[in-house]
């Protein structure tokens, strides 16, 4: 009943972006009394619902393809003979999630990311702001940063092992280095693109130098700072995993590499997926923080 | 001159005091022998020379001139952003030393802080003065209410139209009780229809504030409609070419722009300005250039004629 009403109602007044598959699904749960509320909701979220469905379908297709090539041990120049199938990985995930060992690996990695990334943000953001404000400081530090920046964090591994007394510290250091430069450069870039008329407006309203910095330059740079944080978080994970694979004792990167050494192939994939999910979760957390700190950009 | 009482917030609060002192409170601007010279690759260049002008307390004065004539330079000197090479700039007898909240400035570029709501923008000057949170919120609300902007109190500037942004900008500048408002082509970025409305709002607002205003524009109608007096500037190096009083009655109404007095003023100003604009464009403009095209095509296909 309700299905018939809804599938008849939306098409005439919904745009081409309307999701045809969503209508019957939503229609089943729709209260028959107010189809207009449903059409309205559909119209507003139509794009998002459609994107979600397409996304889910594409992931399902990917897993299906993975299943097909691994179950049949296909050899398409790329050899899938030893690649674990989705069900293998699911089984190993089931086992790993039951063990405290796996959780320790995850927590160790998260802790390293947190320390390294927090340290990088705590140093790079103020430094970037000050460099943006004071020309001399910028002229002094920028060349050094330009020389060091192109060196991948992984290339620092031997140096880090020499510099720091323990493995743990050198891994955090590598993570720190990875995220430091993207945050610094984006903050600096943000400072350079602040509309100078805003600073002048603030001074005309009686703001002191310090107040202009706090009330204008800092908030005006926040969006760029968050771009830097997002990029920095990505690079932090890259650097962390590489460092853990080389010199780790715990951590999800170490887990993945160890799985290869121990010929536990499903665990490799489990490690990879876990790394992906952790990266996704951390960038989501940053975006969330950005929303909270920058309500004006969400209002756009 | 220095004995003129300054506008204070506590004065504004007490209606009795305000009623007993209906005369404008300060806001005398004097610019004498102003010259601004800057160094360029070709050596020292005069941007503005020998400008003297006065804005009497409560007077609305405009400066018009071709682009690049240094009218914004004068405003920036008054705002305190640059120092004259020689000459003096004083407000109520005190030389201008730097930017300050006693001179409200409205820029052509929208300068509301995008990360602050309309009310927080209006509060900014009071916040800088150290007024407490509750007190300044109350003051900003009241002022927004008086300006008919209450409904937009919690909007972020990005959601406002250009005209609305400038209205909020004016209210923000007024919140600290400045002695003078400096407006640098504030409606320059608005479309023609919105401009007219904004001019009307501004003239009505001024009528009630009776505050000194310096208004920079290159729009003749705008200058005549709003001002008590107009300074016409020459092209670079800028100097005052003429000073014209606008004897139109107050309050100004949009219909006045069709009156013969208005049109006569406009004609006079037009010829003054046109001369300077042509001079400002310099070698770019010749008699042929003014023809637009040296051939009469009468709708023929251009490629075929060529």
Coordinates of C-alpha atoms in Angstrom, one line a residue:
Chain A
X1 CA 0.0 0.0 0.0
X2 CA 2.4 2.6 1.2
X3 CA 4.9 1.4 -1.3
X4 CA 2.5 2.1 -4.1
X5 CA 1.8 5.6 -2.9
X6 CA 5.4 6.5 -2.4
X7 CA 6.7 5.1 -5.6
X8 CA 3.9 7.0 -7.4
X9 CA 4.4 10.2 -5.5
X10 CA 8.1 11.1 -5.7
X11 CA 8.9 10.8 -9.4
X12 CA 6.9 13.7 -10.7
X13 CA 8.3 16.3 -8.3
X14 CA 11.7 14.9 -7.6
X15 CA 14.6 16.0 -9.7
X16 CA 16.8 13.7 -11.7
X17 CA 19.0 13.3 -8.6
X18 CA 16.2 11.4 -6.9
X19 CA 17.3 7.9 -5.9
X20 CA 14.9 5.4 -7.4
X21 CA 16.2 2.5 -5.3
X22 CA 15.7 4.5 -2.0
X23 CA 12.0 5.0 -2.6
X24 CA 10.8 1.4 -2.1
X25 CA 13.2 0.9 0.8
X26 CA 12.0 4.0 2.5
X27 CA 8.5 3.4 1.5
X28 CA 8.3 0.2 3.5
X29 CA 8.9 2.1 6.7
X30 CA 7.0 5.2 5.8
X31 CA 3.9 6.0 7.8
X32 CA 1.1 6.1 5.3
X33 CA -0.5 9.2 6.7
X34 CA 2.3 11.7 5.8
X35 CA 3.9 10.8 2.5
X36 CA 4.8 14.5 2.0
X37 CA 7.2 14.4 5.0
X38 CA 8.9 11.5 3.5
X39 CA 9.2 13.0 0.1
X40 CA 10.5 16.1 1.7
X41 CA 13.1 14.1 3.6
X42 CA 14.0 12.2 0.5
X43 CA 14.4 15.4 -1.5
X44 CA 16.7 16.9 1.1
X45 CA 18.8 13.9 1.7
X46 CA 18.3 12.3 -1.7
X47 CA 21.9 12.9 -2.8
X48 CA 23.4 11.6 0.3
X49 CA 21.2 8.4 0.3
X50 CA 22.1 7.8 -3.3
X51 CA 25.8 8.3 -2.6
X52 CA 25.6 5.9 0.4
X53 CA 23.8 3.2 -1.7
X54 CA 26.3 3.5 -4.6
X55 CA 29.2 3.4 -2.1
X56 CA 27.9 0.3 -0.4
X57 CA 27.3 -1.4 -3.7
X58 CA 30.8 -0.5 -4.9
X59 CA 32.4 -1.9 -1.7
X60 CA 30.3 -5.0 -2.0
X61 CA 31.4 -5.4 -5.6
X62 CA 35.1 -5.0 -4.6
X63 CA 34.8 -7.7 -1.9
X64 CA 33.0 -9.9 -4.4
X65 CA 35.8 -9.5 -7.0
X66 CA 38.4 -10.1 -4.2
X67 CA 36.5 -13.3 -3.3
X68 CA 36.3 -14.5 -6.9
X69 CA 40.0 -14.0 -7.7
X70 CA 41.3 -15.5 -4.5
X71 CA 38.9 -18.5 -4.2
X72 CA 39.9 -19.5 -7.8
X73 CA 43.6 -18.7 -7.2
X74 CA 43.6 -16.7 -10.4
X75 CA 46.9 -15.8 -12.1
X76 CA 46.4 -12.7 -14.1
X77 CA 50.0 -11.8 -14.3
X78 CA 49.3 -10.5 -10.8
X79 CA 49.2 -13.7 -8.8
X80 CA 46.4 -14.2 -6.4
X81 CA 47.5 -17.7 -5.5
X82 CA 48.7 -16.9 -2.0
X83 CA 46.3 -14.0 -1.4
X84 CA 43.9 -14.8 1.4
X85 CA 40.2 -14.7 0.6
X86 CA 37.7 -12.5 2.4
X87 CA 36.5 -15.4 4.4
X88 CA 40.1 -16.2 5.5
X89 CA 40.6 -12.7 6.6
X90 CA 37.2 -12.7 8.4
X91 CA 38.3 -15.8 10.3
X92 CA 41.6 -14.3 11.3
X93 CA 39.9 -11.1 12.4
X94 CA 37.6 -13.1 14.5
X95 CA 40.6 -14.8 16.2
X96 CA 42.6 -11.6 16.5
X97 CA 39.8 -9.6 18.0
X98 CA 39.5 -12.2 20.7
X99 CA 43.2 -11.9 21.7
X100 CA 44.6 -9.1 23.8
X101 CA 47.8 -9.1 21.7
X102 CA 46.0 -7.6 18.7
X103 CA 44.4 -4.9 20.8
X104 CA 47.9 -4.1 22.3
X105 CA 49.2 -3.6 18.7
X106 CA 46.4 -1.2 17.9
X107 CA 46.7 0.7 21.1
X108 CA 50.5 1.0 20.8
X109 CA 50.1 2.5 17.3
X110 CA 47.4 4.8 18.4
X111 CA 49.5 6.0 21.3
X112 CA 52.5 6.7 19.0
X113 CA 50.3 8.6 16.5
X114 CA 48.8 10.6 19.3
X115 CA 52.2 11.6 20.8
X116 CA 53.9 12.3 17.5
X117 CA 51.0 14.1 15.9
X118 CA 50.1 16.1 19.0
X119 CA 53.7 17.2 19.4
X120 CA 53.9 18.2 15.7
X121 CA 50.7 20.2 16.0
X122 CA 51.8 21.8 19.2
X123 CA 55.1 23.0 17.6
X124 CA 54.1 23.5 14.0
X125 CA 51.0 25.6 14.5
X126 CA 52.5 28.3 16.8
X127 CA 55.7 28.3 14.7
X128 CA 53.7 28.7 11.5
X129 CA 51.6 31.5 13.0
X130 CA 54.7 33.4 14.3
X131 CA 56.5 32.9 11.0
X132 CA 53.5 34.3 9.2
X133 CA 53.5 37.3 11.4
X134 CA 57.2 38.0 11.7
X135 CA 59.2 38.3 8.5
X136 CA 62.6 37.8 10.1
X137 CA 61.6 34.6 11.7
X138 CA 60.1 33.4 8.4
X139 CA 63.3 34.3 6.6
X140 CA 65.4 32.5 9.1
X141 CA 63.4 29.3 9.5
X142 CA 61.9 28.8 6.0
X143 CA 65.2 27.8 4.3
X144 CA 65.9 25.2 6.9
X145 CA 62.5 23.8 6.6
X146 CA 62.7 23.7 2.8
X147 CA 65.9 21.7 3.1
X148 CA 64.5 19.2 5.6
X149 CA 61.0 19.0 4.2
X150 CA 61.7 16.8 1.1
X151 CA 63.4 14.2 3.2
X152 CA 60.8 11.4 3.7
X153 CA 60.2 10.6 7.3
X154 CA 61.3 7.0 6.6
X155 CA 64.7 8.2 5.5
X156 CA 65.1 9.5 9.1
X157 CA 64.8 6.0 10.6
X158 CA 68.6 5.3 10.9
X159 CA 69.2 8.8 12.2
X160 CA 66.3 8.5 14.6
X161 CA 67.7 5.3 16.0
X162 CA 71.0 7.1 16.6
X163 CA 69.4 10.1 18.1
X164 CA 67.0 8.6 20.6
X165 CA 67.7 6.2 23.5
X166 CA 64.8 3.8 22.8
X167 CA 62.9 2.5 19.8
X168 CA 59.7 3.9 21.1
X169 CA 61.0 7.4 21.1
X170 CA 62.5 7.1 17.6
X171 CA 59.2 5.8 16.2
X172 CA 57.3 8.8 17.8
X173 CA 60.0 11.0 16.4
X174 CA 59.4 9.6 12.9
X175 CA 55.7 10.1 13.2
X176 CA 56.3 13.7 14.5
X177 CA 58.5 14.5 11.5
X178 CA 56.0 13.1 9.0
X179 CA 53.2 15.4 10.2
X180 CA 55.3 18.4 11.2
X181 CA 55.9 19.9 7.8
X182 CA 52.4 19.6 6.3
X183 CA 51.0 21.4 9.4
X184 CA 53.7 24.1 9.3
X185 CA 53.4 24.8 5.6
X186 CA 49.7 25.0 5.6
X187 CA 49.6 27.2 8.7
X188 CA 52.1 29.5 7.0
X189 CA 50.1 29.5 3.8
X190 CA 47.0 30.3 5.8
X191 CA 48.7 33.2 7.4
X192 CA 49.8 34.5 4.0
X193 CA 46.3 34.4 2.6
X194 CA 44.5 36.3 5.4
X195 CA 42.7 39.2 3.9
X196 CA 44.6 42.3 5.2
X197 CA 41.5 44.4 5.3
X198 CA 40.3 42.2 8.2
X199 CA 43.4 43.2 10.2
X200 CA 42.9 46.8 9.4
X201 CA 39.2 46.6 10.3
X202 CA 40.2 45.2 13.7
X203 CA 42.7 47.9 14.3
X204 CA 40.2 50.6 13.5
X205 CA 38.0 49.0 16.2
X206 CA 40.7 49.5 18.7
X207 CA 42.4 46.1 18.6
X208 CA 46.0 46.0 19.8
X209 CA 48.7 44.0 17.9
X210 CA 48.2 41.0 20.1
X211 CA 44.5 41.2 19.8
X212 CA 44.7 41.4 16.0
X213 CA 46.8 38.2 16.1
X214 CA 44.4 36.4 18.4
X215 CA 41.1 37.7 17.1
X216 CA 41.9 37.9 13.4
X217 CA 44.9 36.0 12.2
X218 CA 44.3 32.9 14.3
X219 CA 40.7 32.3 13.3
X220 CA 41.3 33.4 9.7
X221 CA 44.0 30.7 9.5
X222 CA 42.1 27.9 11.2
X223 CA 40.7 26.4 8.0
X224 CA 44.2 26.1 6.5
X225 CA 45.5 24.8 9.8
X226 CA 42.9 22.1 9.6
X227 CA 43.9 21.3 6.1
X228 CA 47.4 20.9 7.4
X229 CA 46.3 18.7 10.3
X230 CA 44.4 16.4 7.9
X231 CA 47.3 16.0 5.5
X232 CA 49.7 15.7 8.5
X233 CA 47.6 12.9 10.0
X234 CA 47.8 11.0 6.8
X235 CA 51.5 11.4 6.5
X236 CA 51.9 10.5 10.2
X237 CA 50.3 7.1 9.6
X238 CA 52.5 6.5 6.6
X239 CA 55.5 7.3 8.6
X240 CA 54.4 5.4 11.6
X241 CA 53.7 2.2 9.7
X242 CA 57.0 2.3 7.9
X243 CA 58.9 3.0 11.1
X244 CA 57.1 0.1 12.9
X245 CA 57.8 -2.3 10.1
X246 CA 61.5 -1.4 10.3
X247 CA 62.2 -1.0 13.9
X248 CA 59.0 -1.8 15.8
X249 CA 58.3 -4.2 18.6
X250 CA 54.6 -3.6 18.8
X251 CA 52.1 -1.7 16.7
X252 CA 49.9 -2.5 13.8
X253 CA 52.7 -2.0 11.2
X254 CA 54.8 -4.5 13.1
X255 CA 51.9 -6.9 13.2
X256 CA 51.5 -6.7 9.5
X257 CA 55.1 -7.2 8.7
X258 CA 55.4 -10.0 11.3
X259 CA 52.4 -11.8 9.7
X260 CA 54.4 -11.9 6.4
X261 CA 57.5 -13.3 8.2
X262 CA 55.4 -15.9 9.9
X263 CA 53.5 -16.8 6.7
X264 CA 50.2 -15.9 8.3
X265 CA 48.9 -14.3 5.1
X266 CA 45.3 -13.5 6.3
X267 CA 46.9 -11.4 9.1
X268 CA 48.6 -9.2 6.5
X269 CA 45.3 -8.3 5.0
X270 CA 43.8 -7.9 8.5
X271 CA 46.7 -5.5 9.4
X272 CA 46.2 -3.5 6.2
X273 CA 42.5 -3.1 6.7
X274 CA 43.0 -2.1 10.3
X275 CA 45.5 0.5 9.3
X276 CA 43.0 1.8 6.7
X277 CA 40.3 2.0 9.3
X278 CA 42.5 3.7 11.9
X279 CA 43.5 6.3 9.3
X280 CA 39.9 6.9 8.3
X281 CA 38.9 7.2 12.0
X282 CA 41.6 9.7 12.8
X283 CA 40.9 11.9 9.8
X284 CA 37.2 11.8 10.7
X285 CA 38.1 12.9 14.2
X286 CA 40.0 15.8 12.9
X287 CA 37.2 16.8 10.6
X288 CA 34.8 16.6 13.6
X289 CA 37.1 18.8 15.7
X290 CA 37.2 21.3 12.8
X291 CA 33.4 21.4 12.7
X292 CA 33.3 22.2 16.4
X293 CA 36.0 24.8 16.3
X294 CA 34.8 26.5 13.0
X295 CA 31.0 26.6 13.2
X296 CA 31.0 29.4 10.6
X297 CA 32.4 27.2 7.9
X298 CA 29.7 24.6 8.6
X299 CA 27.0 27.3 8.2
X300 CA 28.0 28.0 4.7
Chain B
X1 CA 38.5 73.6 19.8
X2 CA 39.9 70.9 22.1
X3 CA 37.2 71.8 24.6
X4 CA 34.5 70.2 22.6
X5 CA 33.1 67.4 24.7
X6 CA 33.7 64.0 23.3
X7 CA 31.0 61.5 22.8
X8 CA 30.8 59.0 25.6
X9 CA 28.7 56.0 26.2
X10 CA 27.4 57.2 29.5
X11 CA 26.2 60.4 27.9
X12 CA 24.3 58.4 25.3
X13 CA 22.7 56.3 28.0
X14 CA 21.3 59.3 29.9
X15 CA 18.5 60.8 27.7
X16 CA 18.4 64.0 29.7
X17 CA 22.1 64.7 29.0
X18 CA 21.6 63.9 25.3
X19 CA 18.6 66.2 25.1
X20 CA 20.3 69.1 26.8
X21 CA 23.3 68.8 24.4
X22 CA 21.8 68.4 21.0
X23 CA 24.9 69.9 19.4
X24 CA 27.3 67.5 17.8
X25 CA 30.0 66.2 20.1
X26 CA 33.4 66.7 18.6
X27 CA 34.4 65.3 15.2
X28 CA 36.2 68.3 13.8
X29 CA 38.7 67.0 11.2
X30 CA 41.4 69.3 9.8
X31 CA 43.9 68.3 7.1
X32 CA 46.5 70.9 6.4
X33 CA 49.0 71.0 3.6
X34 CA 48.8 67.3 3.3
X35 CA 51.4 65.7 1.0
X36 CA 52.2 62.1 0.6
X37 CA 55.2 61.0 -1.3
X38 CA 56.4 57.5 -1.8
X39 CA 59.5 55.9 -3.3
X40 CA 59.0 53.9 -6.4
X41 CA 61.5 52.4 -8.9
X42 CA 61.4 55.7 -10.9
X43 CA 62.2 57.7 -7.8
X44 CA 60.0 59.6 -5.4
X45 CA 56.4 60.1 -6.6
X46 CA 53.8 62.4 -5.1
X47 CA 50.5 60.6 -4.6
X48 CA 48.8 63.6 -3.0
X49 CA 50.0 67.2 -2.7
X50 CA 48.9 70.3 -0.9
X51 CA 45.5 69.1 0.3
X52 CA 43.8 71.1 3.0
X53 CA 40.3 70.2 4.0
X54 CA 38.0 70.5 7.0
X55 CA 35.1 68.5 8.2
X56 CA 33.1 70.4 10.7
X57 CA 31.5 68.5 13.6
X58 CA 28.4 66.7 12.3
X59 CA 29.0 67.5 8.7
X60 CA 28.8 65.0 5.8
X61 CA 31.7 65.6 3.4
X62 CA 32.5 63.6 0.3
X63 CA 35.6 63.4 -1.7
X64 CA 35.2 62.5 -5.4
X65 CA 37.9 62.1 -8.0
X66 CA 39.1 59.8 -10.7
X67 CA 40.6 56.5 -9.6
X68 CA 44.1 56.8 -8.4
X69 CA 43.8 60.4 -7.4
X70 CA 44.7 59.6 -3.8
X71 CA 41.3 60.0 -2.2
X72 CA 41.8 56.7 -0.4
X73 CA 45.2 57.9 0.7
X74 CA 43.6 60.7 2.5
X75 CA 41.1 58.4 4.2
X76 CA 43.9 56.0 5.2
X77 CA 45.8 58.9 6.7
X78 CA 42.8 59.9 8.7
X79 CA 42.2 56.3 9.8
X80 CA 45.8 56.3 11.0
X81 CA 47.2 53.7 8.5
X82 CA 49.8 56.0 7.0
X83 CA 51.6 59.2 7.9
X84 CA 51.7 62.2 5.7
X85 CA 55.1 63.1 4.3
X86 CA 54.4 66.6 5.3
X87 CA 51.4 68.5 6.7
X88 CA 49.1 67.6 9.5
X89 CA 46.0 65.5 10.1
X90 CA 44.1 66.3 13.2
X91 CA 40.8 65.2 14.8
X92 CA 39.5 67.7 17.3
X93 CA 42.9 69.3 17.4
X94 CA 44.8 66.1 18.2
X95 CA 47.1 64.7 15.6
X96 CA 46.2 61.3 14.3
X97 CA 48.8 58.8 15.5
X98 CA 47.4 55.5 14.5
X99 CA 44.2 53.5 14.0
X100 CA 41.7 53.8 16.8
X101 CA 38.0 53.3 17.6
X102 CA 37.3 57.0 17.8
X103 CA 37.3 56.9 14.0
X104 CA 35.0 54.3 12.5
X105 CA 36.1 53.0 9.1
X106 CA 34.0 51.2 6.6
X107 CA 35.9 49.7 3.7
X108 CA 34.8 48.9 0.2
X109 CA 35.8 45.3 0.6
X110 CA 33.5 43.6 3.1
X111 CA 35.4 43.4 6.2
X112 CA 33.1 41.6 8.6
X113 CA 34.9 38.8 10.4
X114 CA 33.6 35.6 8.8
X115 CA 34.1 33.6 12.0
X116 CA 31.9 35.8 14.1
X117 CA 28.2 36.1 14.0
X118 CA 26.6 39.5 13.1
X119 CA 26.3 40.3 16.8
X120 CA 29.8 39.2 17.7
X121 CA 31.1 41.4 14.9
X122 CA 29.2 44.4 16.3
X123 CA 30.5 43.5 19.8
X124 CA 34.1 43.5 18.6
X125 CA 35.0 47.1 19.3
X126 CA 33.5 46.9 22.8
X127 CA 35.4 43.7 23.5
X128 CA 38.6 45.4 22.5
X129 CA 37.7 48.1 25.0
X130 CA 37.3 45.5 27.7
X131 CA 33.6 45.7 28.1
X132 CA 32.2 42.5 29.8
X133 CA 30.5 39.8 27.8
X134 CA 26.9 40.4 29.0
X135 CA 27.2 44.2 28.7
X136 CA 28.5 44.2 25.2
X137 CA 26.0 41.6 24.0
X138 CA 23.3 43.8 25.4
X139 CA 24.7 46.9 23.7
X140 CA 25.2 45.0 20.3
X141 CA 21.6 43.7 20.5
X142 CA 20.2 47.1 21.1
X143 CA 22.2 48.7 18.3
X144 CA 21.2 46.0 15.9
X145 CA 17.6 46.4 16.9
X146 CA 17.8 50.2 16.3
X147 CA 19.3 49.5 12.8
X148 CA 16.6 46.9 12.0
X149 CA 19.1 44.1 11.9
X150 CA 17.9 42.0 14.9
X151 CA 16.7 39.2 12.7
X152 CA 20.2 38.6 11.5
X153 CA 21.9 38.7 14.9
X154 CA 23.1 35.1 14.8
X155 CA 23.9 34.9 11.1
X156 CA 27.4 34.4 9.9
X157 CA 28.4 37.1 7.4
X158 CA 28.7 34.6 4.6
X159 CA 24.9 34.2 4.6
X160 CA 24.3 38.0 4.2
X161 CA 24.0 40.0 1.0
X162 CA 26.6 42.6 0.2
X163 CA 24.3 45.5 1.2
X164 CA 23.5 43.7 4.5
X165 CA 27.2 43.2 5.2
X166 CA 27.9 46.9 4.7
X167 CA 25.0 47.8 7.0
X168 CA 26.4 45.5 9.7
X169 CA 29.8 47.0 9.0
X170 CA 28.5 50.5 9.7
X171 CA 26.7 49.4 12.8
X172 CA 29.9 47.7 14.0
X173 CA 31.9 50.9 13.5
X174 CA 29.2 52.9 15.4
X175 CA 29.2 50.6 18.4
X176 CA 32.2 52.2 19.9
X177 CA 30.8 55.7 19.6
X178 CA 33.3 57.2 17.1
X179 CA 33.5 60.9 16.6
X180 CA 33.8 60.5 12.8
X181 CA 32.9 57.8 10.3
X182 CA 35.3 57.3 7.4
X183 CA 33.7 55.5 4.4
X184 CA 35.9 54.3 1.6
X185 CA 33.6 53.7 -1.4
X186 CA 31.4 51.5 0.9
X187 CA 28.8 50.8 -1.8
X188 CA 31.3 50.4 -4.7
X189 CA 30.8 46.6 -4.9
X190 CA 27.0 46.7 -4.8
X191 CA 24.7 46.7 -7.8
X192 CA 23.1 49.9 -8.8
X193 CA 19.7 49.2 -7.2
X194 CA 21.1 48.2 -3.9
X195 CA 23.4 51.2 -3.9
X196 CA 20.4 53.6 -4.0
X197 CA 18.8 51.9 -1.1
X198 CA 22.0 51.9 0.9
X199 CA 22.4 55.6 0.2
X200 CA 19.0 56.2 1.5
X201 CA 19.6 54.2 4.6
X202 CA 22.9 56.0 5.2
X203 CA 21.5 59.5 4.8
X204 CA 18.6 58.6 7.2
X205 CA 21.0 57.1 9.6
X206 CA 23.3 60.2 9.5
X207 CA 20.2 62.4 9.9
X208 CA 19.7 60.8 13.3
X209 CA 23.3 60.4 14.3
X210 CA 24.6 63.9 13.3
X211 CA 28.1 62.5 13.3
X212 CA 30.9 63.8 11.1
X213 CA 31.3 61.7 8.0
X214 CA 34.0 61.6 5.3
X215 CA 32.7 59.7 2.4
X216 CA 35.0 58.6 -0.5
X217 CA 33.3 57.8 -3.8
X218 CA 33.6 58.3 -7.5
X219 CA 29.9 58.3 -8.0
X220 CA 28.6 61.9 -8.6
X221 CA 25.0 61.2 -7.7
X222 CA 26.0 59.4 -4.6
X223 CA 28.2 62.3 -3.5
X224 CA 25.5 65.0 -4.2
X225 CA 22.7 63.0 -2.6
X226 CA 24.5 62.4 0.6
X227 CA 26.8 65.3 1.2
X228 CA 26.8 68.8 2.7
X229 CA 30.0 69.5 0.9
X230 CA 32.0 67.9 -1.8
X231 CA 35.7 68.1 -2.5
X232 CA 36.7 67.3 -6.1
X233 CA 40.2 66.0 -6.5
X234 CA 42.5 66.2 -9.5
X235 CA 44.2 63.2 -11.1
X236 CA 47.6 62.2 -9.8
X237 CA 49.2 63.9 -8.0
X238 CA 46.0 64.4 -6.2
X239 CA 45.0 67.8 -4.9
X240 CA 41.8 69.6 -4.3
X241 CA 40.4 71.1 -7.5
X242 CA 37.2 72.4 -6.2
X243 CA 35.0 72.6 -3.1
X244 CA 31.3 72.5 -3.7
X245 CA 28.6 73.1 -1.2
X246 CA 25.4 71.1 -1.6
X247 CA 22.5 73.3 -0.6
X248 CA 19.8 70.6 -1.0
X249 CA 17.4 70.5 2.0
X250 CA 17.6 67.8 4.6
X251 CA 16.4 65.1 5.1
X252 CA 17.3 64.0 1.7
X253 CA 14.7 62.1 -0.3
X254 CA 15.3 59.9 -3.4
X255 CA 13.0 62.2 -5.4
X256 CA 15.5 65.1 -5.0
X257 CA 17.8 63.4 -7.5
X258 CA 15.4 64.6 -10.2
X259 CA 15.2 68.2 -9.0
X260 CA 16.7 71.0 -11.1
X261 CA 19.1 72.0 -8.2
X262 CA 20.4 68.4 -8.1
X263 CA 20.9 68.2 -11.8
X264 CA 22.6 71.6 -12.0
X265 CA 25.1 70.5 -9.3
X266 CA 25.5 67.2 -11.2
X267 CA 26.3 69.1 -14.5
X268 CA 28.9 71.3 -12.8
X269 CA 30.6 68.3 -11.1
X270 CA 30.4 66.2 -14.2
X271 CA 32.5 68.7 -16.2
X272 CA 35.0 69.0 -13.4
X273 CA 35.4 65.3 -13.1
X274 CA 35.4 64.4 -16.7
X275 CA 38.4 66.6 -17.3
X276 CA 40.3 64.9 -14.6
X277 CA 39.2 61.4 -15.6
X278 CA 40.5 62.0 -19.1
X279 CA 43.7 63.3 -17.6
X280 CA 44.0 60.3 -15.4
X281 CA 43.7 58.0 -18.3
X282 CA 46.4 60.0 -19.9
X283 CA 47.8 58.6 -23.2
X284 CA 45.2 55.9 -23.3
X285 CA 42.6 58.2 -24.6
X286 CA 42.6 60.2 -27.8
X287 CA 39.8 61.7 -30.0
X288 CA 39.7 58.5 -32.1
X289 CA 39.5 56.3 -29.0
X290 CA 36.4 58.2 -27.8
X291 CA 34.7 57.3 -31.1
X292 CA 34.9 53.7 -30.1
X293 CA 35.5 52.5 -33.6
X294 CA 36.9 54.3 -36.7
X295 CA 34.5 52.7 -39.1
X296 CA 30.8 52.5 -39.4
X297 CA 29.7 49.0 -40.0
X298 CA 25.9 49.3 -39.8
X299 CA 25.5 45.7 -38.7
X300 CA 27.6 44.1 -41.4
X301 CA 29.5 40.9 -40.7
X302 CA 32.8 41.9 -39.3
X303 CA 34.9 39.1 -40.8
X304 CA 33.6 39.9 -44.3
X305 CA 34.4 43.6 -44.0
X306 CA 37.9 42.6 -42.9

